[in-house]
Structure formats: structure tokens, C-alpha cells
Tab-separated table of N, CA and C in Angstrom:
chain	number	residue	atom	x	y	z
A	1	MET	N	52.065	129.802	41.047
A	1	MET	CA	51.568	128.901	40.487
A	1	MET	C	50.207	128.921	41.067
A	2	PRO	N	48.909	128.661	40.145
A	2	PRO	CA	47.461	127.962	41.439
A	2	PRO	C	47.351	126.666	41.945
A	3	ASP	N	46.983	126.283	42.412
A	3	ASP	CA	46.302	125.387	42.716
A	3	ASP	C	45.333	124.776	43.173
A	4	LEU	N	44.344	125.939	42.527
A	4	LEU	CA	42.637	125.160	41.938
A	4	LEU	C	42.432	126.142	42.051
A	5	THR	N	41.631	125.639	40.096
A	5	THR	CA	40.575	126.502	39.146
A	5	THR	C	39.070	126.077	39.325
A	6	VAL	N	38.302	127.663	39.797
A	6	VAL	CA	37.640	127.692	40.192
A	6	VAL	C	36.123	128.579	39.211
A	7	THR	N	35.369	128.102	39.170
A	7	THR	CA	34.617	128.335	37.439
A	7	THR	C	33.336	128.770	38.147
A	8	VAL	N	32.977	130.376	38.160
A	8	VAL	CA	31.651	130.667	38.003
A	8	VAL	C	30.952	130.727	37.258
A	9	ASP	N	30.034	130.095	36.961
A	9	ASP	CA	29.159	130.243	36.314
A	9	ASP	C	30.542	130.292	34.510
A	10	ASP	N	30.416	131.437	33.854
A	10	ASP	CA	31.405	130.858	32.151
A	10	ASP	C	32.547	132.004	33.352
A	11	ARG	N	33.000	132.117	34.491
A	11	ARG	CA	34.179	132.490	35.602
A	11	ARG	C	34.873	132.332	35.235
A	12	PRO	N	36.614	132.069	34.309
A	12	PRO	CA	37.440	130.967	35.659
A	12	PRO	C	38.353	131.414	36.684
A	13	LEU	N	38.699	131.393	38.050
A	13	LEU	CA	39.200	131.624	38.525
A	13	LEU	C	40.100	130.889	38.824
A	14	GLU	N	41.721	131.958	39.506
A	14	GLU	CA	42.304	130.700	40.606
A	14	GLU	C	42.240	131.570	41.851
A	15	ALA	N	42.393	129.945	42.450
A	15	ALA	CA	43.384	129.652	44.215
A	15	ALA	C	44.324	129.319	44.260
A	16	THR	N	44.845	129.525	45.828
A	16	THR	CA	45.653	128.730	46.049
A	16	THR	C	45.366	128.288	47.394
A	17	TRP	N	45.943	127.622	48.138
A	17	TRP	CA	45.263	126.610	49.821
A	17	TRP	C	45.768	127.803	49.788
A	18	THR	N	45.481	127.673	51.660
A	18	THR	CA	45.553	128.394	52.573
A	18	THR	C	46.370	127.344	54.112
A	19	ASP	N	46.947	127.711	54.517
A	19	ASP	CA	48.224	126.577	55.429
A	19	ASP	C	47.519	126.464	57.374
A	20	ASP	N	46.276	127.302	57.086
A	20	ASP	CA	45.807	127.238	58.942
A	20	ASP	C	44.177	126.549	59.157
A	21	ALA	N	44.448	125.611	57.946
A	21	ALA	CA	43.414	124.251	57.919
A	21	ALA	C	43.665	123.083	57.390
A	22	PRO	N	44.665	122.223	57.602
A	22	PRO	CA	45.671	120.895	56.800
A	22	PRO	C	44.500	119.646	56.510
A	23	GLU	N	43.599	119.711	58.346
A	23	GLU	CA	42.131	118.459	57.661
A	23	GLU	C	40.990	118.591	56.899
A	24	THR	N	41.182	120.412	56.700
A	24	THR	CA	39.353	120.447	55.878
A	24	THR	C	40.472	120.818	54.577
A	25	LYS	N	41.195	121.189	54.064
A	25	LYS	CA	41.951	120.924	53.141
A	25	LYS	C	42.019	120.023	52.644
A	26	ALA	N	42.946	118.469	53.498
A	26	ALA	CA	42.858	117.490	52.477
A	26	ALA	C	41.465	116.767	52.757
A	27	ALA	N	40.879	116.826	53.282
A	27	ALA	CA	38.524	116.323	52.708
A	27	ALA	C	39.024	117.107	51.335
A	28	LEU	N	38.749	118.832	51.528
A	28	LEU	CA	38.228	119.049	50.417
A	28	LEU	C	39.029	118.610	49.065
A	29	GLU	N	40.562	118.428	49.540
A	29	GLU	CA	41.054	117.757	48.095
A	29	GLU	C	41.414	116.389	47.398
A	30	SER	N	41.182	115.690	48.741
A	30	SER	CA	40.352	114.667	48.171
A	30	SER	C	39.223	115.078	47.305
A	31	ALA	N	37.987	115.551	47.925
A	31	ALA	CA	36.601	115.350	47.376
A	31	ALA	C	37.148	116.278	45.691
A	32	LEU	N	37.743	116.853	46.128
A	32	LEU	CA	38.286	117.605	43.523
A	32	LEU	C	37.298	116.660	42.888
A	33	PRO	N	37.372	117.234	41.766
A	33	PRO	CA	36.235	118.260	41.369
A	33	PRO	C	35.282	118.442	42.189
A	34	VAL	N	34.656	119.060	42.478
A	34	VAL	CA	33.587	119.427	43.327
A	34	VAL	C	33.125	120.280	42.530
A	35	ALA	N	31.256	120.570	42.355
A	35	ALA	CA	30.027	121.697	42.232
A	35	ALA	C	29.226	121.530	42.625
A	36	GLY	N	28.473	123.319	43.121
A	36	GLY	CA	26.921	122.591	42.906
A	36	GLY	C	26.448	123.852	42.762
A	37	ASP	N	25.572	124.199	42.488
A	37	ASP	CA	24.454	125.198	42.661
A	37	ASP	C	24.828	126.407	43.186
A	38	GLY	N	25.426	127.204	43.349
A	38	GLY	CA	25.473	128.750	43.885
A	38	GLY	C	24.569	129.180	44.736
A	39	ILE	N	23.967	129.250	45.926
A	39	ILE	CA	23.159	130.058	46.306
A	39	ILE	C	23.150	131.928	46.491
A	40	ARG	N	23.113	132.686	46.286
A	40	ARG	CA	23.559	134.008	46.495
A	40	ARG	C	23.630	134.854	48.105
A	41	TRP	N	23.797	134.713	48.673
A	41	TRP	CA	24.141	135.643	50.041
A	41	TRP	C	24.560	136.691	50.000
A	42	GLY	N	24.003	138.423	50.024
A	42	GLY	CA	24.951	139.426	49.769
A	42	GLY	C	26.197	138.375	48.597
A	43	ASP	N	27.614	139.795	48.420
A	43	ASP	CA	28.168	139.144	48.024
A	43	ASP	C	29.483	137.565	48.448
A	44	GLU	N	28.557	136.484	48.658
A	44	GLU	CA	29.143	135.624	48.525
A	44	GLU	C	27.695	134.411	48.468
A	45	LEU	N	28.598	133.511	47.297
A	45	LEU	CA	27.580	131.832	46.972
A	45	LEU	C	28.263	131.095	47.896
A	46	TYR	N	27.108	130.166	48.075
A	46	TYR	CA	27.286	128.972	48.808
A	46	TYR	C	26.945	127.839	48.338
A	47	PHE	N	27.323	126.580	48.540
A	47	PHE	CA	27.041	125.465	48.316
A	47	PHE	C	26.932	124.062	48.839
A	48	ASP	N	25.836	123.597	48.058
A	48	ASP	CA	25.367	121.724	49.377
A	48	ASP	C	27.384	120.791	48.768
A	49	LEU	N	28.229	121.076	50.275
A	49	LEU	CA	29.140	119.634	50.522
A	49	LEU	C	29.548	119.524	51.808
A	50	ALA	N	29.558	117.946	51.704
A	50	ALA	CA	29.806	117.961	53.199
A	50	ALA	C	30.828	116.998	53.220
A	51	LEU	N	31.713	117.532	54.079
A	51	LEU	CA	32.777	117.007	54.135
A	51	LEU	C	33.612	116.262	55.056
A	52	ASP	N	34.375	115.787	56.111
A	52	ASP	CA	34.693	114.985	56.719
A	52	ASP	C	34.943	115.451	58.053
A	53	ALA	N	35.326	116.639	57.985
A	53	ALA	CA	36.436	117.777	59.094
A	53	ALA	C	35.838	118.849	60.455
A	54	PRO	N	36.689	118.574	61.029
A	54	PRO	CA	35.887	119.699	62.292
A	54	PRO	C	36.382	121.017	61.336
A	55	PRO	N	35.756	121.758	63.112
A	55	PRO	CA	36.080	123.309	62.491
A	55	PRO	C	37.527	124.186	62.347
A	56	GLU	N	38.178	124.175	61.938
A	56	GLU	CA	39.423	124.883	61.808
A	56	GLU	C	39.479	126.219	61.910
A	57	ASN	N	40.248	126.870	63.163
A	57	ASN	CA	40.195	128.490	62.806
A	57	ASN	C	39.182	129.013	62.318
A	58	ALA	N	37.968	128.293	62.854
A	58	ALA	CA	36.874	129.058	62.610
A	58	ALA	C	36.484	130.727	62.296
A	59	ARG	N	35.639	131.379	62.145
A	59	ARG	CA	35.355	132.798	62.084
A	59	ARG	C	34.480	132.985	60.883
A	60	GLU	N	34.201	134.288	61.530
A	60	GLU	CA	33.056	134.964	61.224
A	60	GLU	C	33.136	136.266	60.152
A	61	ALA	N	34.536	136.696	59.963
A	61	ALA	CA	35.070	137.760	59.213
A	61	ALA	C	35.645	136.933	58.239
A	62	VAL	N	36.271	137.273	57.525
A	62	VAL	CA	36.723	136.538	56.285
A	62	VAL	C	37.636	137.799	55.235
A	63	PRO	N	38.788	137.549	54.763
A	63	PRO	CA	39.421	138.088	53.726
A	63	PRO	C	38.600	138.148	52.266
A	64	GLU	N	38.828	138.493	51.818
A	64	GLU	CA	37.708	139.979	50.929
A	64	GLU	C	38.664	138.247	49.331
A	65	GLY	N	37.719	137.252	48.721
A	65	GLY	CA	38.200	136.631	47.850
A	65	GLY	C	38.471	134.673	49.226
A	66	ALA	N	38.662	134.642	49.523
A	66	ALA	CA	37.645	133.246	50.809
A	66	ALA	C	37.415	132.651	50.160
A	67	ILE	N	37.668	131.577	50.392
A	67	ILE	CA	36.939	129.601	50.112
A	67	ILE	C	36.692	129.419	51.475
A	68	ALA	N	35.875	128.957	51.257
A	68	ALA	CA	36.025	128.661	53.757
A	68	ALA	C	34.575	127.584	53.208
A	69	TYR	N	34.791	126.268	53.771
A	69	TYR	CA	34.118	125.780	54.364
A	69	TYR	C	33.174	125.996	55.669
A	70	TRP	N	31.980	125.545	55.252
A	70	TRP	CA	30.694	126.114	57.099
A	70	TRP	C	31.023	124.572	57.498
A	71	PRO	N	31.487	123.854	58.478
A	71	PRO	CA	30.956	122.778	58.742
A	71	PRO	C	29.833	122.146	59.472
A	72	SER	N	28.814	123.000	60.286
A	72	SER	CA	27.788	122.579	60.534
A	72	SER	C	26.554	122.948	59.587
A	73	GLY	N	26.643	123.581	59.025
A	73	GLY	CA	26.035	123.809	57.351
A	73	GLY	C	26.146	121.993	56.265
A	74	ASN	N	27.427	121.903	56.637
A	74	ASN	CA	27.850	121.299	54.760
A	74	ASN	C	27.571	122.027	53.493
A	75	LYS	N	28.329	123.610	53.906
A	75	LYS	CA	28.470	124.443	52.535
A	75	LYS	C	29.684	124.720	52.833
A	76	LEU	N	29.657	124.724	50.950
A	76	LEU	CA	31.431	125.240	50.497
A	76	LEU	C	30.734	127.492	49.963
A	77	CYS	N	32.160	128.199	50.475
A	77	CYS	CA	31.304	129.224	50.424
A	77	CYS	C	32.230	130.372	49.919
A	78	LEU	N	31.984	130.930	49.307
A	78	LEU	CA	33.224	132.562	48.042
A	78	LEU	C	32.630	132.783	48.775
A	79	PHE	N	33.666	134.209	49.013
A	79	PHE	CA	33.652	135.449	49.323
A	79	PHE	C	34.473	136.382	49.191
A	80	TRP	N	33.606	137.234	48.078
A	80	TRP	CA	34.526	138.499	47.377
A	80	TRP	C	33.539	139.978	47.361
A	81	GLY	N	32.846	140.112	48.794
A	81	GLY	CA	32.393	141.531	49.124
A	81	GLY	C	31.703	141.455	50.557
A	82	GLU	N	31.316	142.499	50.645
A	82	GLU	CA	30.081	142.708	51.408
A	82	GLU	C	29.152	141.588	51.263
A	83	THR	N	27.944	140.497	52.471
A	83	THR	CA	27.025	139.889	53.039
A	83	THR	C	26.099	140.884	53.941
A	84	PRO	N	24.917	140.205	54.012
A	84	PRO	CA	24.106	140.834	55.099
A	84	PRO	C	24.881	140.960	57.264
A	85	ALA	N	26.065	139.935	56.972
A	85	ALA	CA	25.908	139.963	58.080
A	85	ALA	C	27.169	140.962	58.281
A	86	SER	N	27.825	141.487	57.316
A	86	SER	CA	28.923	142.610	57.397
A	86	SER	C	28.825	143.751	58.065
A	87	GLN	N	29.669	143.587	58.564
A	87	GLN	CA	30.679	144.767	59.925
A	87	GLN	C	31.783	145.579	59.015
A	88	ASN	N	31.591	146.919	59.221
A	88	ASN	CA	32.856	147.701	58.927
A	88	ASN	C	33.146	146.744	57.182
A	89	GLY	N	32.287	146.821	56.308
A	89	GLY	CA	32.045	146.234	54.920
A	89	GLY	C	33.240	145.554	54.529
A	90	GLU	N	33.900	144.649	55.580
A	90	GLU	CA	34.521	143.338	55.111
A	90	GLU	C	33.311	141.997	54.866
A	91	PRO	N	33.876	141.157	54.641
A	91	PRO	CA	33.429	139.993	54.616
A	91	PRO	C	32.580	139.366	55.543
A	92	ARG	N	31.398	139.239	55.725
A	92	ARG	CA	31.050	138.130	56.791
A	92	ARG	C	30.128	136.966	56.627
A	93	ALA	N	30.390	135.806	57.725
A	93	ALA	CA	29.452	134.644	57.133
A	93	ALA	C	28.692	134.835	58.359
A	94	ALA	N	27.698	133.953	58.216
A	94	ALA	CA	26.321	133.902	59.263
A	94	ALA	C	26.701	133.252	60.426
A	95	ALA	N	27.889	133.027	59.969
A	95	ALA	CA	28.618	132.030	61.571
A	95	ALA	C	29.811	131.178	60.753
A	96	PRO	N	30.332	130.823	61.692
A	96	PRO	CA	32.170	130.450	61.829
A	96	PRO	C	32.232	129.245	61.018
A	97	VAL	N	32.946	129.907	59.877
A	97	VAL	CA	33.425	129.035	58.573
A	97	VAL	C	34.812	128.288	58.892
A	98	THR	N	35.710	127.974	58.341
A	98	THR	CA	36.925	127.611	57.839
A	98	THR	C	37.946	128.013	56.695
A	99	VAL	N	38.852	128.910	56.986
A	99	VAL	CA	39.363	129.321	54.853
A	99	VAL	C	40.124	128.284	54.561
A	100	VAL	N	39.418	127.494	53.766
A	100	VAL	CA	40.625	126.574	53.622
A	100	VAL	C	41.479	127.109	51.490
A	101	ALA	N	41.533	128.598	50.925
A	101	ALA	CA	41.712	128.709	50.741
A	101	ALA	C	41.822	130.306	49.718
A	102	MET	N	41.825	130.512	49.234
A	102	MET	CA	41.687	132.450	48.822
A	102	MET	C	42.107	132.132	47.027
A	103	LEU	N	40.604	133.377	46.364
A	103	LEU	CA	40.503	133.130	45.548
A	103	LEU	C	41.699	134.789	44.483
A	104	LYS	N	42.021	134.075	44.083
A	104	LYS	CA	43.816	135.506	43.259
A	104	LYS	C	43.239	136.766	43.158
A	105	ASP	N	42.051	136.783	42.457
A	105	ASP	CA	41.379	138.074	42.057
A	105	ASP	C	39.512	138.036	41.967
A	106	VAL	N	38.713	138.631	42.941
A	106	VAL	CA	37.732	138.890	43.045
A	106	VAL	C	36.916	139.663	41.898
A	107	THR	N	37.594	139.914	41.023
A	107	THR	CA	37.242	141.334	39.203
A	107	THR	C	35.932	140.400	38.592
A	108	PRO	N	36.319	139.546	38.266
A	108	PRO	CA	35.114	138.431	37.212
A	108	PRO	C	34.127	138.623	38.292
A	109	LEU	N	33.913	138.976	39.747
A	109	LEU	CA	31.859	138.087	40.201
A	109	LEU	C	31.804	139.626	40.777
A	110	SER	N	32.232	140.657	40.194
A	110	SER	CA	31.869	141.488	40.275
A	110	SER	C	30.907	141.771	40.244
A	111	ASP	N	29.986	141.971	39.065
A	111	ASP	CA	28.730	141.919	37.846
A	111	ASP	C	28.288	141.054	38.292
A	112	LEU	N	27.934	139.029	39.331
A	112	LEU	CA	27.662	139.115	38.990
A	112	LEU	C	25.448	139.176	39.474
A	113	GLU	N	25.456	138.500	39.199
A	113	GLU	CA	23.669	138.730	39.145
A	113	GLU	C	22.924	137.254	39.831
A	114	GLY	N	23.142	137.435	41.117
A	114	GLY	CA	22.058	135.862	41.482
A	114	GLY	C	22.763	135.059	41.865
A	115	GLY	N	22.292	133.663	40.970
A	115	GLY	CA	23.165	132.027	41.873
A	115	GLY	C	24.073	132.420	40.357
A	116	ALA	N	24.384	130.724	40.878
A	116	ALA	CA	25.388	130.574	40.066
A	116	ALA	C	25.927	129.092	40.557
A	117	ARG	N	26.428	128.402	38.909
A	117	ARG	CA	27.075	127.176	39.235
A	117	ARG	C	28.530	127.407	39.038
A	118	VAL	N	28.873	126.382	40.265
A	118	VAL	CA	30.192	126.542	40.895
A	118	VAL	C	30.902	125.425	40.758
A	119	ARG	N	32.291	125.801	40.286
A	119	ARG	CA	33.336	124.036	39.740
A	119	ARG	C	34.527	124.338	40.054
A	120	LEU	N	35.064	123.758	41.322
A	120	LEU	CA	36.382	123.784	42.089
A	120	LEU	C	36.671	122.228	41.729
A	121	GLU	N	38.259	122.563	41.044
A	121	GLU	CA	39.220	120.848	40.335
A	121	GLU	C	40.287	121.765	41.147
A	122	ARG	N	41.343	120.835	40.498
A	122	ARG	CA	42.897	121.022	40.569
A	122	ARG	C	43.353	121.574	39.988
A	123	ALA	N	44.208	122.537	39.909
A	123	ALA	CA	44.949	122.726	38.885
A	123	ALA	C	45.443	123.073	37.866
A	124	GLU	N	45.658	122.644	36.296
A	124	GLU	CA	46.833	122.018	35.735
A	124	GLU	C	47.823	122.613	35.726
């Protein structure tokens, strides 16, 4: 069963929490639901979200489907493919991010054009 419902414009997606960032997960979970107008950077969308969370296992290269928090920029990011910073085809953030959840399927994002409204909430 999914932990989160992520809606990108009219595309509903499911996500599950990861275990390697407990403080960031707790901060995001207590802030839910959250939403913002996503800015597109390659196959990444990010939007403003201020959380009180330190970097945890922060890294630039992330798996496809990662939902990550960028603490120094106060942004929540969704990765589904290459970004301008990518190397060897992997999704890569511009600066270290903390992965807090994983999208189960990124296929619905493959034809996304431009930015999009992003909303995260607890799954029902």
C-alpha cells in the first residue's frame, strides 16, 4: 500500500517513504498536505517548501522516481529522468538532496511538458 499520493497536474502517482532520512521524513509528514507550482529542470520538478530538517544522507545522484528535499534551497524535488547535471543517464540534482520517498511509477511523467502543479498528501 502506498504511503503518499502525489498529483502532478492531473496525473495521480503513488509513493512510499524511504528509511534513510527519518528527520526529513518526519518534517515532511507533519507538513502534509503540501503543494506548489513546480519548476521544470530537465526531468525534475521542484517547488518551494521550507522544512526544519538537516541534510541526511544527502547526495547529488538519485534514483529515478526519487522525491527529495533540498535543504539549502528549501525545495521539494521529484526526479524521473535526466537533468542538465546528469552523468551517465542517472537523475542528478544541482546540489545535494535528501531522498525521503520513491514514486512507484514515473511513466505518467514521460510526456509532461513544462512546469506543473504538484501536490503531496497522505494516501487514503
